[in-house]
């Protein structure tokens, strides 16, 4: 026997049920769109927070670099002042001392890319030097100039490296003791 189905519901109710089903589908799609928008908004907010943190870190690094530069400027000013004082003293005496000769020799042998942080010249002409060097080639050139008899005019008998390190910024910090002849 074949099944016979009889639908006793009026056609208006069937049409209403079809409309409800469409409405629920549209409503589900709307909720999905809202959830996607909430996810994208939270993702954008998280990225903004991360960028703010990165910007803050970069600003702190910049402030440290500016502070270091200003510290080096004051050191450079002090060195220039000491150099000028030595020149004035030498003019009064009319004779160049061994200290002055060693200072001039070190100044001549130092490449432009080497930033001298401090230099101490003893009475006997022995030198203690601290410097910043930005690249290893300049560091090598500086040490070679100091140790080469051709360059140091046979005024330096020994160069010893007390300390050599490389910071996170890639700058070499070197401390040397230079013994005069």
PDB file of C-alpha atoms in Angstrom:
ATOM      1  CA  UNK A   1       0.000   0.000   0.000  1.00  0.00           C
ATOM      2  CA  UNK A   2       1.107   3.392  -0.669  1.00  0.00           C
ATOM      3  CA  UNK A   3       1.259   5.975   2.011  1.00  0.00           C
ATOM      4  CA  UNK A   4      -1.021   8.820   1.736  1.00  0.00           C
ATOM      5  CA  UNK A   5      -0.190  11.942   3.628  1.00  0.00           C
ATOM      6  CA  UNK A   6      -2.806  14.374   4.486  1.00  0.00           C
ATOM      7  CA  UNK A   7      -1.807  17.798   5.694  1.00  0.00           C
ATOM      8  CA  UNK A   8      -4.603  19.422   7.572  1.00  0.00           C
ATOM      9  CA  UNK A   9      -2.698  22.594   8.428  1.00  0.00           C
ATOM     10  CA  UNK A  10      -3.802  25.675   6.628  1.00  0.00           C
ATOM     11  CA  UNK A  11      -1.313  27.021   4.035  1.00  0.00           C
ATOM     12  CA  UNK A  12      -0.835  30.269   6.041  1.00  0.00           C
ATOM     13  CA  UNK A  13       0.741  28.355   8.924  1.00  0.00           C
ATOM     14  CA  UNK A  14       3.073  26.548   6.529  1.00  0.00           C
ATOM     15  CA  UNK A  15       4.105  29.866   4.990  1.00  0.00           C
ATOM     16  CA  UNK A  16       4.646  31.278   8.490  1.00  0.00           C
ATOM     17  CA  UNK A  17       6.867  28.301   9.443  1.00  0.00           C
ATOM     18  CA  UNK A  18       8.944  28.804   6.278  1.00  0.00           C
ATOM     19  CA  UNK A  19       9.346  32.514   7.151  1.00  0.00           C
ATOM     20  CA  UNK A  20      10.427  31.608  10.718  1.00  0.00           C
ATOM     21  CA  UNK A  21      13.013  29.181   9.364  1.00  0.00           C
ATOM     22  CA  UNK A  22      14.423  31.892   7.061  1.00  0.00           C
ATOM     23  CA  UNK A  23      14.444  34.405   9.920  1.00  0.00           C
ATOM     24  CA  UNK A  24      16.386  31.986  12.163  1.00  0.00           C
ATOM     25  CA  UNK A  25      18.920  31.392   9.376  1.00  0.00           C
ATOM     26  CA  UNK A  26      19.370  35.146   8.884  1.00  0.00           C
ATOM     27  CA  UNK A  27      19.608  35.627  12.644  1.00  0.00           C
ATOM     28  CA  UNK A  28      22.276  32.890  12.918  1.00  0.00           C
ATOM     29  CA  UNK A  29      24.274  34.526  10.103  1.00  0.00           C
ATOM     30  CA  UNK A  30      23.993  37.899  11.895  1.00  0.00           C
ATOM     31  CA  UNK A  31      25.260  36.407  15.160  1.00  0.00           C
ATOM     32  CA  UNK A  32      28.173  34.849  13.234  1.00  0.00           C
ATOM     33  CA  UNK A  33      29.041  38.228  11.694  1.00  0.00           C
ATOM     34  CA  UNK A  34      28.900  39.900  15.127  1.00  0.00           C
ATOM     35  CA  UNK A  35      31.204  37.222  16.591  1.00  0.00           C
ATOM     36  CA  UNK A  36      33.693  37.708  13.741  1.00  0.00           C
ATOM     37  CA  UNK A  37      33.622  41.487  14.321  1.00  0.00           C
ATOM     38  CA  UNK A  38      34.205  41.015  18.069  1.00  0.00           C
ATOM     39  CA  UNK A  39      37.176  38.719  17.313  1.00  0.00           C
ATOM     40  CA  UNK A  40      38.680  41.188  14.832  1.00  0.00           C
ATOM     41  CA  UNK A  41      38.188  44.076  17.264  1.00  0.00           C
ATOM     42  CA  UNK A  42      39.906  42.208  20.094  1.00  0.00           C
ATOM     43  CA  UNK A  43      42.741  41.214  17.734  1.00  0.00           C
ATOM     44  CA  UNK A  44      43.189  44.854  16.686  1.00  0.00           C
ATOM     45  CA  UNK A  45      43.216  45.939  20.333  1.00  0.00           C
ATOM     46  CA  UNK A  46      45.837  43.315  21.219  1.00  0.00           C
ATOM     47  CA  UNK A  47      48.052  44.448  18.324  1.00  0.00           C
ATOM     48  CA  UNK A  48      47.707  48.058  19.465  1.00  0.00           C
ATOM     49  CA  UNK A  49      48.819  47.129  22.986  1.00  0.00           C
ATOM     50  CA  UNK A  50      51.835  45.226  21.629  1.00  0.00           C
ATOM     51  CA  UNK A  51      52.801  48.149  19.391  1.00  0.00           C
ATOM     52  CA  UNK A  52      52.522  50.549  22.340  1.00  0.00           C
ATOM     53  CA  UNK A  53      54.849  48.327  24.356  1.00  0.00           C
ATOM     54  CA  UNK A  54      57.346  48.161  21.468  1.00  0.00           C
ATOM     55  CA  UNK A  55      57.243  51.937  21.057  1.00  0.00           C
ATOM     56  CA  UNK A  56      57.883  52.381  24.790  1.00  0.00           C
ATOM     57  CA  UNK A  57      60.887  50.031  24.656  1.00  0.00           C
ATOM     58  CA  UNK A  58      62.338  51.888  21.670  1.00  0.00           C
ATOM     59  CA  UNK A  59      61.862  55.221  23.436  1.00  0.00           C
ATOM     60  CA  UNK A  60      63.716  53.895  26.503  1.00  0.00           C
ATOM     61  CA  UNK A  61      66.591  52.687  24.289  1.00  0.00           C
ATOM     62  CA  UNK A  62      66.681  56.073  22.557  1.00  0.00           C
ATOM     63  CA  UNK A  63      66.830  57.881  25.897  1.00  0.00           C
ATOM     64  CA  UNK A  64      69.723  55.648  27.013  1.00  0.00           C
ATOM     65  CA  UNK A  65      71.593  56.294  23.760  1.00  0.00           C
ATOM     66  CA  UNK A  66      71.072  60.050  24.093  1.00  0.00           C
ATOM     67  CA  UNK A  67      72.326  59.908  27.692  1.00  0.00           C
ATOM     68  CA  UNK A  68      75.420  57.978  26.606  1.00  0.00           C
ATOM     69  CA  UNK A  69      76.103  60.511  23.846  1.00  0.00           C
ATOM     70  CA  UNK A  70      75.794  63.417  26.271  1.00  0.00           C
ATOM     71  CA  UNK A  71      78.139  61.620  28.704  1.00  0.00           C
ATOM     72  CA  UNK A  72      80.670  61.133  25.917  1.00  0.00           C
ATOM     73  CA  UNK A  73      80.364  64.803  24.960  1.00  0.00           C
ATOM     74  CA  UNK A  74      81.326  65.853  28.473  1.00  0.00           C
ATOM     75  CA  UNK A  75      84.264  63.423  28.398  1.00  0.00           C
ATOM     76  CA  UNK A  76      85.355  64.809  25.046  1.00  0.00           C
ATOM     77  CA  UNK A  77      85.148  68.329  26.433  1.00  0.00           C
ATOM     78  CA  UNK A  78      87.287  67.316  29.406  1.00  0.00           C
ATOM     79  CA  UNK A  79      89.868  65.723  27.120  1.00  0.00           C
ATOM     80  CA  UNK A  80      90.037  68.803  24.921  1.00  0.00           C
ATOM     81  CA  UNK A  81      90.449  70.982  28.004  1.00  0.00           C
ATOM     82  CA  UNK A  82      93.299  68.801  29.277  1.00  0.00           C
ATOM     83  CA  UNK A  83      94.936  68.830  25.862  1.00  0.00           C
ATOM     84  CA  UNK A  84      94.777  72.614  25.751  1.00  0.00           C
ATOM     85  CA  UNK A  85      96.234  72.848  29.260  1.00  0.00           C
ATOM     86  CA  UNK A  86      99.120  70.578  28.274  1.00  0.00           C
ATOM     87  CA  UNK A  87      99.796  72.740  25.247  1.00  0.00           C
ATOM     88  CA  UNK A  88      99.836  75.889  27.398  1.00  0.00           C
ATOM     89  CA  UNK A  89     102.182  74.284  29.926  1.00  0.00           C
ATOM     90  CA  UNK A  90     104.491  73.150  27.126  1.00  0.00           C
ATOM     91  CA  UNK A  91     104.520  76.653  25.681  1.00  0.00           C
ATOM     92  CA  UNK A  92     105.689  78.001  29.045  1.00  0.00           C
ATOM     93  CA  UNK A  93     108.475  75.478  29.290  1.00  0.00           C
ATOM     94  CA  UNK A  94     109.278  75.582  25.598  1.00  0.00           C
ATOM     95  CA  UNK A  95     110.116  71.884  25.745  1.00  0.00           C
ATOM     96  CA  UNK A  96     107.915  68.992  24.810  1.00  0.00           C
ATOM     97  CA  UNK A  97     107.692  66.485  27.656  1.00  0.00           C
ATOM     98  CA  UNK A  98     107.499  62.739  27.217  1.00  0.00           C
ATOM     99  CA  UNK A  99     103.878  62.905  28.371  1.00  0.00           C
ATOM    100  CA  UNK A 100     103.024  65.351  25.608  1.00  0.00           C
ATOM    101  CA  UNK A 101     104.899  63.340  23.010  1.00  0.00           C
ATOM    102  CA  UNK A 102     103.036  60.168  23.997  1.00  0.00           C
ATOM    103  CA  UNK A 103      99.714  62.004  23.951  1.00  0.00           C
ATOM    104  CA  UNK A 104     100.414  63.374  20.474  1.00  0.00           C
ATOM    105  CA  UNK A 105     101.559  59.951  19.263  1.00  0.00           C
ATOM    106  CA  UNK A 106      98.413  58.247  20.585  1.00  0.00           C
ATOM    107  CA  UNK A 107      96.286  60.970  18.986  1.00  0.00           C
ATOM    108  CA  UNK A 108      98.074  60.435  15.654  1.00  0.00           C
ATOM    109  CA  UNK A 109      97.723  56.631  15.771  1.00  0.00           C
ATOM    110  CA  UNK A 110      94.029  56.648  16.720  1.00  0.00           C
ATOM    111  CA  UNK A 111      91.665  56.121  13.726  1.00  0.00           C
ATOM    112  CA  UNK A 112      88.672  58.447  13.414  1.00  0.00           C
ATOM    113  CA  UNK A 113      86.219  55.627  14.163  1.00  0.00           C
ATOM    114  CA  UNK A 114      87.776  55.078  17.614  1.00  0.00           C
ATOM    115  CA  UNK A 115      86.197  57.219  20.352  1.00  0.00           C
ATOM    116  CA  UNK A 116      88.622  57.692  23.240  1.00  0.00           C
ATOM    117  CA  UNK A 117      86.705  57.682  26.503  1.00  0.00           C
ATOM    118  CA  UNK A 118      89.641  58.403  28.811  1.00  0.00           C
ATOM    119  CA  UNK A 119      93.390  58.673  28.548  1.00  0.00           C
ATOM    120  CA  UNK A 120      95.900  58.913  31.369  1.00  0.00           C
ATOM    121  CA  UNK A 121      99.541  59.658  30.647  1.00  0.00           C
ATOM    122  CA  UNK A 122     101.918  59.054  33.551  1.00  0.00           C
ATOM    123  CA  UNK A 123     105.091  61.021  34.266  1.00  0.00           C
ATOM    124  CA  UNK A 124     107.225  58.343  32.632  1.00  0.00           C
ATOM    125  CA  UNK A 125     105.088  58.394  29.490  1.00  0.00           C
ATOM    126  CA  UNK A 126     103.112  55.230  30.260  1.00  0.00           C
ATOM    127  CA  UNK A 127      99.547  55.494  28.981  1.00  0.00           C
ATOM    128  CA  UNK A 128      96.271  54.009  30.188  1.00  0.00           C
ATOM    129  CA  UNK A 129      93.565  54.331  27.560  1.00  0.00           C
ATOM    130  CA  UNK A 130      89.870  53.429  27.401  1.00  0.00           C
ATOM    131  CA  UNK A 131      88.024  53.669  24.108  1.00  0.00           C
ATOM    132  CA  UNK A 132      84.869  52.719  22.222  1.00  0.00           C
ATOM    133  CA  UNK A 133      85.267  51.152  18.777  1.00  0.00           C
ATOM    134  CA  UNK A 134      82.304  50.583  16.471  1.00  0.00           C
ATOM    135  CA  UNK A 135      83.761  47.887  14.226  1.00  0.00           C
ATOM    136  CA  UNK A 136      86.443  45.186  14.494  1.00  0.00           C
ATOM    137  CA  UNK A 137      88.405  46.492  11.489  1.00  0.00           C
ATOM    138  CA  UNK A 138      89.045  49.822  13.215  1.00  0.00           C
ATOM    139  CA  UNK A 139      89.953  48.006  16.425  1.00  0.00           C
ATOM    140  CA  UNK A 140      92.474  45.866  14.552  1.00  0.00           C
ATOM    141  CA  UNK A 141      93.901  48.928  12.783  1.00  0.00           C
ATOM    142  CA  UNK A 142      94.256  50.782  16.101  1.00  0.00           C
ATOM    143  CA  UNK A 143      96.107  47.936  17.839  1.00  0.00           C
ATOM    144  CA  UNK A 144      98.315  47.363  14.777  1.00  0.00           C
ATOM    145  CA  UNK A 145      99.210  51.072  14.662  1.00  0.00           C
ATOM    146  CA  UNK A 146     100.194  50.992  18.331  1.00  0.00           C
ATOM    147  CA  UNK A 147     102.321  47.844  18.041  1.00  0.00           C
ATOM    148  CA  UNK A 148     103.994  48.553  14.692  1.00  0.00           C
ATOM    149  CA  UNK A 149     107.472  50.064  15.051  1.00  0.00           C
ATOM    150  CA  UNK A 150     106.977  51.900  11.744  1.00  0.00           C
ATOM    151  CA  UNK A 151     103.896  53.687  13.055  1.00  0.00           C
ATOM    152  CA  UNK A 152     104.761  54.225  16.707  1.00  0.00           C
ATOM    153  CA  UNK A 153     108.124  55.851  15.902  1.00  0.00           C
ATOM    154  CA  UNK A 154     109.811  53.354  18.227  1.00  0.00           C
ATOM    155  CA  UNK A 155     108.331  55.167  21.251  1.00  0.00           C
ATOM    156  CA  UNK A 156     106.127  52.285  22.419  1.00  0.00           C
ATOM    157  CA  UNK A 157     107.727  49.171  23.872  1.00  0.00           C
ATOM    158  CA  UNK A 158     104.615  47.246  24.925  1.00  0.00           C
ATOM    159  CA  UNK A 159     100.847  47.330  24.448  1.00  0.00           C
ATOM    160  CA  UNK A 160      98.738  45.190  26.775  1.00  0.00           C
ATOM    161  CA  UNK A 161      94.975  44.774  26.549  1.00  0.00           C
ATOM    162  CA  UNK A 162      93.516  44.951  30.057  1.00  0.00           C
ATOM    163  CA  UNK A 163      89.923  44.551  29.006  1.00  0.00           C
ATOM    164  CA  UNK A 164      88.062  44.000  25.744  1.00  0.00           C
ATOM    165  CA  UNK A 165      84.343  43.387  25.491  1.00  0.00           C
ATOM    166  CA  UNK A 166      81.523  43.895  23.058  1.00  0.00           C
ATOM    167  CA  UNK A 167      78.210  45.273  24.263  1.00  0.00           C
ATOM    168  CA  UNK A 168      74.732  44.429  23.059  1.00  0.00           C
ATOM    169  CA  UNK A 169      74.867  47.517  20.900  1.00  0.00           C
ATOM    170  CA  UNK A 170      77.797  45.976  18.967  1.00  0.00           C
ATOM    171  CA  UNK A 171      80.317  48.538  20.214  1.00  0.00           C
ATOM    172  CA  UNK A 172      83.696  47.261  21.429  1.00  0.00           C
ATOM    173  CA  UNK A 173      85.005  48.666  24.708  1.00  0.00           C
ATOM    174  CA  UNK A 174      88.754  48.330  25.117  1.00  0.00           C
ATOM    175  CA  UNK A 175      91.132  49.218  27.921  1.00  0.00           C
ATOM    176  CA  UNK A 176      94.845  49.372  27.055  1.00  0.00           C
ATOM    177  CA  UNK A 177      98.082  49.899  28.946  1.00  0.00           C
ATOM    178  CA  UNK A 178     100.809  51.303  26.732  1.00  0.00           C
ATOM    179  CA  UNK A 179     104.386  51.284  27.975  1.00  0.00           C
ATOM    180  CA  UNK A 180     106.760  53.837  26.500  1.00  0.00           C
ATOM    181  CA  UNK A 181     110.420  53.227  25.568  1.00  0.00           C
TER     182      UNK A 181
END
